mmCIF file of C-alpha atoms in Angstrom:
data_model
loop_
_atom_site.group_PDB
_atom_site.id
_atom_site.type_symbol
_atom_site.label_atom_id
_atom_site.label_comp_id
_atom_site.label_asym_id
_atom_site.label_seq_id
_atom_site.Cartn_x
_atom_site.Cartn_y
_atom_site.Cartn_z
ATOM 1 C CA MET P 1 -107.283 -7.657 -126.436
ATOM 2 C CA THR P 2 -106.660 -9.816 -129.713
ATOM 3 C CA THR P 3 -108.446 -7.627 -132.194
ATOM 4 C CA ASP P 4 -106.122 -5.624 -134.723
ATOM 5 C CA VAL P 5 -106.605 -1.651 -134.597
ATOM 6 C CA THR P 6 -105.673 0.257 -137.503
ATOM 7 C CA ILE P 7 -105.216 3.616 -137.335
ATOM 8 C CA ILE P 8 -105.615 5.896 -140.345
ATOM 9 C CA GLY P 9 -103.865 9.413 -140.186
ATOM 10 C CA ALA P 10 -101.021 10.155 -137.833
ATOM 11 C CA GLY P 11 -102.043 13.527 -136.846
ATOM 12 C CA LEU P 12 -102.618 14.311 -132.789
ATOM 13 C CA GLY P 13 -105.658 12.204 -132.318
ATOM 14 C CA GLY P 14 -104.518 8.991 -134.168
ATOM 15 C CA LEU P 15 -101.198 9.130 -132.181
ATOM 16 C CA THR P 16 -103.025 9.803 -128.658
ATOM 17 C CA LEU P 17 -104.901 6.739 -129.585
ATOM 18 C CA ALA P 18 -101.967 4.808 -130.631
ATOM 19 C CA ARG P 19 -100.026 6.035 -127.240
ATOM 20 C CA VAL P 20 -103.129 5.143 -124.736
ATOM 21 C CA LEU P 21 -103.649 1.814 -126.363
ATOM 22 C CA HIS P 22 -99.771 0.827 -126.000
ATOM 23 C CA LEU P 23 -99.974 2.012 -122.351
ATOM 24 C CA HIS P 24 -102.514 -0.600 -122.034
ATOM 25 C CA GLY P 25 -100.519 -3.118 -123.899
ATOM 26 C CA ILE P 26 -102.794 -3.000 -126.814
ATOM 27 C CA PRO P 27 -100.778 -3.014 -129.693
ATOM 28 C CA ALA P 28 -101.525 -0.691 -133.113
ATOM 29 C CA THR P 29 -100.274 0.596 -136.954
ATOM 30 C CA VAL P 30 -100.998 3.582 -137.681
ATOM 31 C CA TYR P 31 -101.214 4.320 -141.267
ATOM 32 C CA GLU P 32 -100.098 7.882 -142.733
ATOM 33 C CA ALA P 33 -99.828 9.440 -145.907
ATOM 34 C CA GLU P 34 -96.752 11.613 -145.381
ATOM 35 C CA VAL P 35 -93.746 10.444 -146.262
ATOM 36 C CA SER P 36 -92.305 11.490 -143.052
ATOM 37 C CA PRO P 37 -92.441 13.424 -139.862
ATOM 38 C CA THR P 38 -90.995 16.311 -141.525
ATOM 39 C CA ALA P 39 -92.314 15.913 -145.131
ATOM 40 C CA ARG P 40 -94.554 19.559 -144.368
ATOM 41 C CA ALA P 41 -94.734 22.200 -142.033
ATOM 42 C CA GLN P 42 -97.020 21.308 -139.136
ATOM 43 C CA GLY P 43 -98.975 24.454 -138.646
ATOM 44 C CA GLY P 44 -98.490 27.047 -135.679
ATOM 45 C CA MET P 45 -99.016 27.293 -131.887
ATOM 46 C CA LEU P 46 -101.734 25.334 -130.107
ATOM 47 C CA ASP P 47 -103.234 26.539 -126.885
ATOM 48 C CA ILE P 48 -103.972 23.000 -124.862
ATOM 49 C CA HIS P 49 -107.063 22.994 -122.650
ATOM 50 C CA GLU P 50 -107.639 22.121 -119.016
ATOM 51 C CA ASP P 51 -110.550 20.124 -120.033
ATOM 52 C CA SER P 52 -109.690 18.365 -123.134
ATOM 53 C CA GLY P 53 -106.221 18.127 -124.605
ATOM 54 C CA GLN P 54 -104.420 18.000 -121.171
ATOM 55 C CA PRO P 55 -106.403 15.246 -119.579
ATOM 56 C CA ALA P 56 -105.791 13.269 -123.020
ATOM 57 C CA LEU P 57 -102.047 13.943 -122.589
ATOM 58 C CA ARG P 58 -102.539 12.642 -118.723
ATOM 59 C CA ALA P 59 -103.829 9.714 -119.962
ATOM 60 C CA ALA P 60 -101.206 9.042 -122.445
ATOM 61 C CA GLY P 61 -98.602 9.270 -119.661
ATOM 62 C CA LEU P 62 -96.894 12.752 -121.183
ATOM 63 C CA MET P 63 -97.812 15.657 -119.259
ATOM 64 C CA ASP P 64 -93.957 15.876 -118.045
ATOM 65 C CA GLU P 65 -92.848 15.841 -121.788
ATOM 66 C CA PHE P 66 -95.514 18.115 -122.650
ATOM 67 C CA CYS P 67 -94.647 20.308 -120.086
ATOM 68 C CA GLY P 68 -91.056 21.075 -121.396
ATOM 69 C CA LEU P 69 -92.462 21.972 -124.649
ATOM 70 C CA ILE P 70 -94.816 25.060 -123.097
ATOM 71 C CA LEU P 71 -93.612 28.415 -124.357
ATOM 72 C CA GLU P 72 -93.671 30.798 -121.719
ATOM 73 C CA GLY P 73 -95.614 34.324 -121.502
ATOM 74 C CA ARG P 74 -97.278 33.362 -124.707
ATOM 75 C CA GLN P 75 -101.051 33.271 -123.622
ATOM 76 C CA ALA P 76 -100.828 37.107 -123.704
ATOM 77 C CA ILE P 77 -103.353 38.355 -126.144
ATOM 78 C CA ARG P 78 -103.639 41.585 -128.020
ATOM 79 C CA VAL P 79 -106.812 42.900 -129.942
ATOM 80 C CA LEU P 80 -106.544 45.906 -132.323
ATOM 81 C CA ASP P 81 -108.375 47.399 -134.405
ATOM 82 C CA PRO P 82 -107.621 48.172 -138.546
ATOM 83 C CA ALA P 83 -106.249 51.283 -137.327
ATOM 84 C CA GLY P 84 -103.493 49.615 -135.410
ATOM 85 C CA THR P 85 -105.284 50.874 -132.084
ATOM 86 C CA VAL P 86 -104.826 48.476 -129.373
ATOM 87 C CA LEU P 87 -108.240 47.879 -127.821
ATOM 88 C CA LEU P 88 -107.051 44.950 -125.369
ATOM 89 C CA ASP P 89 -103.906 44.242 -123.766
ATOM 90 C CA LYS P 90 -104.022 41.477 -121.874
ATOM 91 C CA ALA P 91 -100.671 40.086 -120.084
ATOM 92 C CA ASP P 92 -99.998 36.305 -119.697
ATOM 93 C CA ASP P 93 -99.641 36.790 -115.401
ATOM 94 C CA GLY P 94 -99.363 32.744 -115.076
ATOM 95 C CA THR P 95 -102.597 32.072 -114.066
ATOM 96 C CA GLY P 96 -103.978 30.913 -117.838
ATOM 97 C CA GLY P 97 -104.760 27.349 -117.894
ATOM 98 C CA ASN P 98 -104.335 26.827 -121.503
ATOM 99 C CA PRO P 99 -100.699 26.792 -122.387
ATOM 100 C CA GLU P 100 -99.435 27.267 -125.989
ATOM 101 C CA VAL P 101 -97.222 24.688 -127.466
ATOM 102 C CA LEU P 102 -95.871 24.282 -131.409
ATOM 103 C CA ARG P 103 -98.027 21.760 -133.035
ATOM 104 C CA GLY P 104 -94.756 20.278 -134.832
ATOM 105 C CA GLU P 105 -93.208 19.525 -131.382
ATOM 106 C CA LEU P 106 -96.474 18.190 -129.567
ATOM 107 C CA ARG P 107 -96.782 15.700 -132.724
ATOM 108 C CA GLN P 108 -93.073 14.508 -132.492
ATOM 109 C CA MET P 109 -93.714 14.213 -128.661
ATOM 110 C CA LEU P 110 -96.213 11.562 -129.403
ATOM 111 C CA LEU P 111 -94.094 9.690 -131.890
ATOM 112 C CA ASP P 112 -91.072 9.487 -129.621
ATOM 113 C CA SER P 113 -93.504 7.806 -127.067
ATOM 114 C CA LEU P 114 -94.432 5.107 -129.548
ATOM 115 C CA PRO P 115 -92.491 1.781 -130.270
ATOM 116 C CA ALA P 116 -90.571 1.830 -133.548
ATOM 117 C CA GLY P 117 -92.545 0.822 -136.800
ATOM 118 C CA THR P 118 -96.033 1.508 -135.017
ATOM 119 C CA VAL P 119 -96.066 4.365 -137.810
ATOM 120 C CA ARG P 120 -96.179 3.343 -141.315
ATOM 121 C CA TRP P 121 -95.156 6.878 -143.431
ATOM 122 C CA GLY P 122 -95.936 7.319 -147.289
ATOM 123 C CA HIS P 123 -99.416 4.995 -147.140
ATOM 124 C CA LYS P 124 -101.903 7.168 -148.573
ATOM 125 C CA VAL P 125 -105.456 5.758 -148.563
ATOM 126 C CA SER P 126 -107.145 5.242 -151.931
ATOM 127 C CA GLY P 127 -110.378 3.415 -150.520
ATOM 128 C CA THR P 128 -112.175 1.361 -147.874
ATOM 129 C CA ARG P 129 -114.733 -1.375 -147.783
ATOM 130 C CA ALA P 130 -116.384 -3.196 -145.093
ATOM 131 C CA LEU P 131 -115.487 -7.427 -145.748
ATOM 132 C CA GLY P 132 -118.323 -8.123 -143.159
ATOM 133 C CA ALA P 133 -118.129 -9.603 -139.576
ATOM 134 C CA GLY P 134 -116.466 -6.207 -138.661
ATOM 135 C CA ARG P 135 -113.692 -6.616 -140.576
ATOM 136 C CA HIS P 136 -112.734 -3.724 -143.323
ATOM 137 C CA GLU P 137 -110.405 -3.828 -146.253
ATOM 138 C CA VAL P 138 -107.805 -0.686 -146.671
ATOM 139 C CA THR P 139 -106.213 0.045 -150.187
ATOM 140 C CA PHE P 140 -103.588 2.026 -150.491
ATOM 141 C CA ALA P 141 -102.363 4.369 -153.417
ATOM 142 C CA ASP P 142 -99.753 1.803 -154.484
ATOM 143 C CA GLY P 143 -102.185 -0.725 -154.814
ATOM 144 C CA THR P 144 -101.331 -2.439 -151.620
ATOM 145 C CA THR P 145 -104.006 -3.514 -148.898
ATOM 146 C CA VAL P 146 -104.457 -4.551 -145.289
ATOM 147 C CA THR P 147 -107.559 -6.100 -143.675
ATOM 148 C CA THR P 148 -108.251 -5.367 -139.962
ATOM 149 C CA GLY P 149 -110.634 -5.961 -137.290
ATOM 150 C CA LEU P 150 -110.953 -2.422 -135.909
ATOM 151 C CA LEU P 151 -110.274 0.640 -138.379
ATOM 152 C CA VAL P 152 -110.281 4.191 -136.904
ATOM 153 C CA GLY P 153 -110.393 6.832 -139.154
ATOM 154 C CA ALA P 154 -108.117 9.916 -137.716
ATOM 155 C CA ASP P 155 -107.619 11.016 -141.307
ATOM 156 C CA GLY P 156 -108.833 14.693 -140.888
ATOM 157 C CA ALA P 157 -111.339 16.635 -142.813
ATOM 158 C CA TRP P 158 -111.298 14.666 -146.183
ATOM 159 C CA SER P 159 -111.520 11.204 -144.269
ATOM 160 C CA ARG P 160 -111.265 8.439 -146.631
ATOM 161 C CA VAL P 161 -112.915 6.289 -143.732
ATOM 162 C CA ARG P 162 -115.926 8.590 -143.179
ATOM 163 C CA PRO P 163 -117.803 7.267 -146.037
ATOM 164 C CA LEU P 164 -117.971 3.625 -144.290
ATOM 165 C CA LEU P 165 -120.475 5.399 -141.805
ATOM 166 C CA SER P 166 -121.645 8.585 -143.215
ATOM 167 C CA PRO P 167 -122.120 9.948 -146.553
ATOM 168 C CA ALA P 168 -121.283 13.748 -144.997
ATOM 169 C CA THR P 169 -118.852 15.580 -146.563
ATOM 170 C CA PRO P 170 -117.383 19.023 -145.331
ATOM 171 C CA GLU P 171 -118.800 22.427 -147.161
ATOM 172 C CA TYR P 172 -117.179 25.692 -147.284
ATOM 173 C CA ILE P 173 -118.000 28.039 -144.788
ATOM 174 C CA GLY P 174 -117.350 31.437 -147.154
ATOM 175 C CA MET P 175 -114.246 31.967 -145.628
ATOM 176 C CA SER P 176 -110.359 31.072 -146.216
ATOM 177 C CA TYR P 177 -107.305 32.141 -144.467
ATOM 178 C CA VAL P 178 -103.788 32.919 -145.816
ATOM 179 C CA GLU P 179 -100.788 31.819 -144.002
ATOM 180 C CA THR P 180 -97.405 33.422 -143.913
ATOM 181 C CA SER P 181 -94.434 33.427 -141.658
ATOM 182 C CA LEU P 182 -92.202 36.394 -140.607
ATOM 183 C CA PHE P 183 -88.410 35.660 -139.127
ATOM 184 C CA ASP P 184 -86.259 37.052 -136.705
ATOM 185 C CA ALA P 185 -89.263 39.731 -136.459
ATOM 186 C CA ASP P 186 -88.108 41.989 -133.711
ATOM 187 C CA THR P 187 -85.229 42.737 -135.813
ATOM 188 C CA ARG P 188 -86.413 42.438 -139.514
ATOM 189 C CA HIS P 189 -90.223 43.289 -138.622
ATOM 190 C CA PRO P 190 -89.767 45.379 -135.446
ATOM 191 C CA ASP P 191 -92.929 47.331 -136.111
ATOM 192 C CA SER P 192 -95.219 44.056 -136.874
ATOM 193 C CA ALA P 193 -93.411 42.259 -133.762
ATOM 194 C CA LYS P 194 -94.464 45.130 -131.256
ATOM 195 C CA ALA P 195 -98.083 44.810 -132.531
ATOM 196 C CA VAL P 196 -98.047 40.989 -131.770
ATOM 197 C CA GLY P 197 -96.690 41.600 -128.649
ATOM 198 C CA SER P 198 -95.405 38.226 -126.521
ATOM 199 C CA GLY P 199 -98.249 36.142 -127.602
ATOM 200 C CA SER P 200 -101.395 36.353 -129.833
ATOM 201 C CA LEU P 201 -102.559 39.498 -131.770
ATOM 202 C CA PHE P 202 -106.467 39.525 -132.947
ATOM 203 C CA ALA P 203 -106.630 42.647 -135.760
ATOM 204 C CA LEU P 204 -110.403 42.217 -136.901
ATOM 205 C CA ALA P 205 -113.290 43.648 -138.462
ATOM 206 C CA PRO P 206 -116.541 42.135 -140.012
ATOM 207 C CA GLY P 207 -115.750 39.800 -142.525
ATOM 208 C CA LYS P 208 -112.045 39.756 -141.792
ATOM 209 C CA GLY P 209 -108.892 40.087 -139.906
ATOM 210 C CA PHE P 210 -105.463 39.578 -139.073
ATOM 211 C CA LEU P 211 -104.535 36.918 -136.602
ATOM 212 C CA ALA P 212 -100.621 36.216 -135.626
ATOM 213 C CA HIS P 213 -98.551 34.512 -132.864
ATOM 214 C CA ARG P 214 -95.195 34.556 -131.413
ATOM 215 C CA GLU P 215 -93.628 31.308 -131.663
ATOM 216 C CA ARG P 216 -90.179 30.425 -130.642
ATOM 217 C CA ALA P 217 -86.699 32.437 -132.259
ATOM 218 C CA GLY P 218 -88.820 35.410 -133.124
ATOM 219 C CA THR P 219 -90.705 33.940 -135.473
ATOM 220 C CA LEU P 220 -93.983 35.328 -136.581
ATOM 221 C CA HIS P 221 -97.098 32.817 -137.677
ATOM 222 C CA ALA P 222 -99.737 35.075 -139.429
ATOM 223 C CA TYR P 223 -102.916 34.585 -140.609
ATOM 224 C CA VAL P 224 -105.251 36.563 -143.027
ATOM 225 C CA MET P 225 -108.902 35.762 -142.405
ATOM 226 C CA LEU P 226 -111.092 36.993 -145.407
ATOM 227 C CA ALA P 227 -114.952 36.147 -145.889
ATOM 228 C CA ARG P 228 -115.024 35.461 -149.925
ATOM 229 C CA PRO P 229 -116.689 32.667 -152.100
ATOM 230 C CA ARG P 230 -114.440 29.885 -153.256
ATOM 231 C CA ASP P 231 -114.521 31.451 -156.819
ATOM 232 C CA TRP P 232 -113.090 34.548 -155.805
ATOM 233 C CA PHE P 233 -109.963 32.795 -154.404
ATOM 234 C CA ALA P 234 -109.787 30.420 -157.353
ATOM 235 C CA ASN P 235 -109.048 33.490 -159.420
ATOM 236 C CA ILE P 236 -105.963 34.339 -157.548
ATOM 237 C CA ASP P 237 -102.756 32.611 -158.718
ATOM 238 C CA PHE P 238 -100.977 31.392 -155.552
ATOM 239 C CA THR P 239 -98.027 30.122 -157.897
ATOM 240 C CA ASP P 240 -97.108 33.859 -158.138
ATOM 241 C CA PRO P 241 -96.095 34.757 -154.376
ATOM 242 C CA ALA P 242 -96.500 38.709 -154.848
ATOM 243 C CA ALA P 243 -99.577 38.943 -156.960
ATOM 244 C CA ALA P 244 -101.634 36.711 -154.756
ATOM 245 C CA THR P 245 -100.220 38.886 -151.957
ATOM 246 C CA ALA P 246 -100.588 42.041 -153.929
ATOM 247 C CA ARG P 247 -104.421 40.864 -154.538
ATOM 248 C CA ILE P 248 -105.343 39.931 -151.186
ATOM 249 C CA MET P 249 -103.767 43.251 -149.427
ATOM 250 C CA ARG P 250 -106.068 45.236 -151.918
ATOM 251 C CA GLU P 251 -108.788 44.301 -149.393
ATOM 252 C CA PHE P 252 -107.220 45.594 -146.757
ATOM 253 C CA ASP P 253 -106.202 49.203 -148.022
ATOM 254 C CA GLY P 254 -106.157 51.830 -145.229
ATOM 255 C CA TRP P 255 -105.381 48.982 -142.586
ATOM 256 C CA ALA P 256 -102.125 49.995 -140.254
ATOM 257 C CA PRO P 257 -98.973 49.167 -142.293
ATOM 258 C CA GLU P 258 -97.942 47.281 -139.018
ATOM 259 C CA LEU P 259 -100.413 44.887 -139.707
ATOM 260 C CA THR P 260 -100.578 44.440 -143.218
ATOM 261 C CA ALA P 261 -96.843 43.757 -143.190
ATOM 262 C CA LEU P 262 -97.899 40.509 -141.613
ATOM 263 C CA LEU P 263 -98.690 39.430 -145.277
ATOM 264 C CA ALA P 264 -97.058 41.686 -147.283
ATOM 265 C CA GLY P 265 -93.602 41.615 -145.363
ATOM 266 C CA GLY P 266 -94.111 37.346 -144.889
ATOM 267 C CA ASP P 267 -90.716 35.326 -145.618
ATOM 268 C CA THR P 268 -92.619 32.485 -146.609
ATOM 269 C CA ALA P 269 -95.081 32.289 -149.759
ATOM 270 C CA PRO P 270 -98.910 32.750 -148.905
ATOM 271 C CA VAL P 271 -100.703 29.359 -148.543
ATOM 272 C CA LEU P 272 -104.665 29.317 -149.271
ATOM 273 C CA ARG P 273 -106.139 27.412 -146.272
ATOM 274 C CA PRO P 274 -109.903 27.241 -147.143
ATOM 275 C CA LEU P 275 -112.608 26.314 -144.183
ATOM 276 C CA TYR P 276 -114.739 23.743 -144.317
ATOM 277 C CA ALA P 277 -117.314 22.012 -141.643
ATOM 278 C CA LEU P 278 -119.226 19.063 -141.066
ATOM 279 C CA PRO P 279 -122.768 19.416 -140.249
ATOM 280 C CA ILE P 280 -122.978 20.570 -136.294
ATOM 281 C CA GLU P 281 -124.629 17.410 -135.435
ATOM 282 C CA HIS P 282 -122.861 14.885 -137.665
ATOM 283 C CA ARG P 283 -123.645 11.154 -136.217
ATOM 284 C CA TRP P 284 -123.812 7.880 -137.947
ATOM 285 C CA GLU P 285 -125.576 4.778 -136.701
ATOM 286 C CA ARG P 286 -123.006 2.101 -135.328
ATOM 287 C CA GLN P 287 -121.369 -0.002 -137.557
ATOM 288 C CA PRO P 288 -118.916 -3.169 -136.746
ATOM 289 C CA GLY P 289 -115.327 -2.839 -136.601
ATOM 290 C CA VAL P 290 -114.928 1.026 -137.636
ATOM 291 C CA THR P 291 -114.987 4.344 -135.900
ATOM 292 C CA LEU P 292 -114.098 8.393 -136.335
ATOM 293 C CA LEU P 293 -112.151 10.728 -134.308
ATOM 294 C CA GLY P 294 -111.148 14.561 -134.545
ATOM 295 C CA ASP P 295 -111.616 16.372 -137.844
ATOM 296 C CA ALA P 296 -112.789 13.075 -139.809
ATOM 297 C CA ALA P 297 -115.741 12.970 -136.967
ATOM 298 C CA HIS P 298 -116.902 16.561 -136.393
ATOM 299 C CA LEU P 299 -114.658 19.159 -138.583
ATOM 300 C CA SER P 300 -115.965 22.401 -137.289
ATOM 301 C CA LEU P 301 -115.136 26.265 -137.750
ATOM 302 C CA PRO P 302 -111.634 26.700 -136.184
ATOM 303 C CA ASN P 303 -111.783 28.142 -132.501
ATOM 304 C CA GLY P 304 -109.032 26.549 -131.032
ATOM 305 C CA GLU P 305 -111.201 23.103 -129.981
ATOM 306 C CA GLY P 306 -110.103 21.276 -133.163
ATOM 307 C CA ALA P 307 -106.509 19.789 -131.908
ATOM 308 C CA ASN P 308 -107.763 19.479 -128.450
ATOM 309 C CA LEU P 309 -110.818 17.562 -129.146
ATOM 310 C CA ALA P 310 -108.933 15.209 -131.327
ATOM 311 C CA MET P 311 -106.341 14.385 -128.798
ATOM 312 C CA TYR P 312 -109.372 13.963 -126.291
ATOM 313 C CA ASP P 313 -111.317 11.436 -128.875
ATOM 314 C CA GLY P 314 -108.060 9.743 -129.080
ATOM 315 C CA ALA P 315 -107.825 9.334 -125.210
ATOM 316 C CA GLU P 316 -111.304 8.277 -124.807
ATOM 317 C CA LEU P 317 -111.347 5.893 -127.615
ATOM 318 C CA GLY P 318 -108.229 4.324 -125.773
ATOM 319 C CA GLU P 319 -109.321 4.019 -122.365
ATOM 320 C CA ALA P 320 -112.523 2.527 -124.001
ATOM 321 C CA LEU P 321 -111.256 -0.339 -125.752
ATOM 322 C CA ALA P 322 -109.018 -1.091 -122.672
ATOM 323 C CA ALA P 323 -112.180 -1.093 -120.460
ATOM 324 C CA HIS P 324 -113.851 -3.274 -123.269
ATOM 325 C CA PRO P 325 -110.655 -5.458 -124.145
ATOM 326 C CA GLU P 326 -112.878 -8.457 -125.511
ATOM 327 C CA ASP P 327 -116.062 -6.536 -126.856
ATOM 328 C CA ILE P 328 -114.790 -4.044 -129.510
ATOM 329 C CA GLU P 329 -118.468 -2.782 -130.044
ATOM 330 C CA ALA P 330 -119.161 -2.075 -126.345
ATOM 331 C CA ALA P 331 -116.165 0.179 -126.652
ATOM 332 C CA LEU P 332 -117.431 1.916 -129.687
ATOM 333 C CA THR P 333 -120.788 1.890 -128.659
ATOM 334 C CA ALA P 334 -119.550 4.096 -125.362
ATOM 335 C CA TYR P 335 -117.159 6.234 -127.260
ATOM 336 C CA GLU P 336 -119.530 7.345 -129.349
ATOM 337 C CA GLN P 337 -122.409 7.808 -127.455
ATOM 338 C CA ALA P 338 -119.997 10.195 -125.463
ATOM 339 C CA MET P 339 -118.500 11.955 -128.558
ATOM 340 C CA PHE P 340 -121.276 12.791 -130.457
ATOM 341 C CA PRO P 341 -122.943 15.157 -127.904
ATOM 342 C CA ARG P 342 -119.388 16.636 -126.646
ATOM 343 C CA SER P 343 -118.225 17.409 -130.681
ATOM 344 C CA ALA P 344 -121.928 19.234 -131.253
ATOM 345 C CA ALA P 345 -121.825 21.242 -128.152
ATOM 346 C CA ALA P 346 -118.191 22.137 -129.172
ATOM 347 C CA ALA P 347 -119.192 22.903 -132.654
ATOM 348 C CA ALA P 348 -122.291 25.121 -132.171
ATOM 349 C CA GLU P 349 -119.848 27.163 -129.485
ATOM 350 C CA GLY P 350 -117.413 27.640 -132.647
ATOM 351 C CA VAL P 351 -120.090 29.239 -134.422
ATOM 352 C CA GLN P 352 -120.895 31.591 -131.711
ATOM 353 C CA VAL P 353 -116.989 32.344 -131.647
ATOM 354 C CA HIS P 354 -116.483 32.610 -135.182
ATOM 355 C CA GLU P 355 -119.794 35.424 -135.138
ATOM 356 C CA MET P 356 -117.906 37.140 -131.990
ATOM 357 C CA PHE P 357 -114.376 37.414 -134.266
ATOM 358 C CA TYR P 358 -115.723 38.267 -137.804
ATOM 359 C CA GLY P 359 -119.581 39.222 -137.488
ATOM 360 C CA ALA P 360 -120.751 42.697 -137.761
ATOM 361 C CA GLY P 361 -119.787 43.500 -133.977
ATOM 362 C CA ALA P 362 -116.223 42.525 -134.580
ATOM 363 C CA PRO P 363 -113.919 43.473 -132.911
ATOM 364 C CA HIS P 364 -115.501 44.811 -130.106
ATOM 365 C CA SER P 365 -117.669 41.379 -130.062
ATOM 366 C CA LEU P 366 -114.620 39.461 -129.409
ATOM 367 C CA ILE P 367 -113.286 41.999 -126.296
ATOM 368 C CA THR P 368 -116.850 41.702 -124.574
ATOM 369 C CA MET P 369 -116.346 37.542 -124.941
ATOM 370 C CA MET P 370 -112.814 37.939 -123.192
ATOM 371 C CA THR P 371 -113.620 40.661 -120.564
ATOM 372 C CA GLY P 372 -117.225 40.017 -119.884
ATOM 373 C CA HIS P 373 -117.941 43.535 -120.310
ATOM 374 C CA GLU P 374 -120.171 45.252 -122.984
ATOM 375 C CA GLN P 375 -118.028 46.996 -125.591
ATOM 376 C CA THR P 376 -119.062 49.600 -127.930
ATOM 377 C CA PRO P 377 -117.543 50.593 -131.144
#
């Protein structure tokens, strides 16, 4: 394959694509806005699915390295009600198929698998334009440009590549989460640590809830979910962590203290994460020399599929390009024709999962989904 490959975004999807291409002897360059791999925290735990994330890692030849990152016992699940009553306590018996790893460690594994210089850090894209004949120009914030015969947007929700293919923009879904962490929780936050258990915690009610994961060294990564308009959150000053925390906590009056302490006792400042989604059936007409993967292509409600699908997209696109090294358009067509229905099905399922988590039947609807047995309040 002689066409130069330019990937925008060094997230899990873009790096998986670069790795699969590398295995097939196809060089690629990844441009990333962050100035270094450690420029910001990379998020919390990811469960890597048997039917998506794991096949992608096999295609990337990294299963042995991946297995070394798995945090044993983290597939345990606890579901609590607002009073702190345990409604479901499912231990990790070793038979679960979706092992948990830390996103940052998974990303570093992918970075380490690539030739030096593959990722160009500190390259924030300011614009893209078509030059004709399948070639595109990418302009960076510092005014420099690069032209390429194959441009892949792996640059997330607010992709700068997407406008070349689609006018769609993400829309706020009516819910945001507030993220924080608790360190050395077994010693410093024992009640919250006990509530979370050895894996994941879901403490839910209609339109709100607490989610938490146990990471390494006693760290709890917590998320407060709240269905409110963007304007409601805009009136909270997150530059004042104490005031922001107090305002969010008023929405959880009466909840068990071991749950509210997941935010009120946080050791990091609360970070607001508004949630957006693209249309479920988002797709585009084939345009020469450019495509999208991951959230840039199919941003959806958070349902545990996002990172897995991004990696799967990357692996599938890499395999398609390797199978059609002299016919880029055939490769992109094959990739997109499989990706569109796959991502639409996952997005539709995500809407259902979101309703089970935060709809009128929460938390009992979630337990029904997990156990297959109808639950009543």
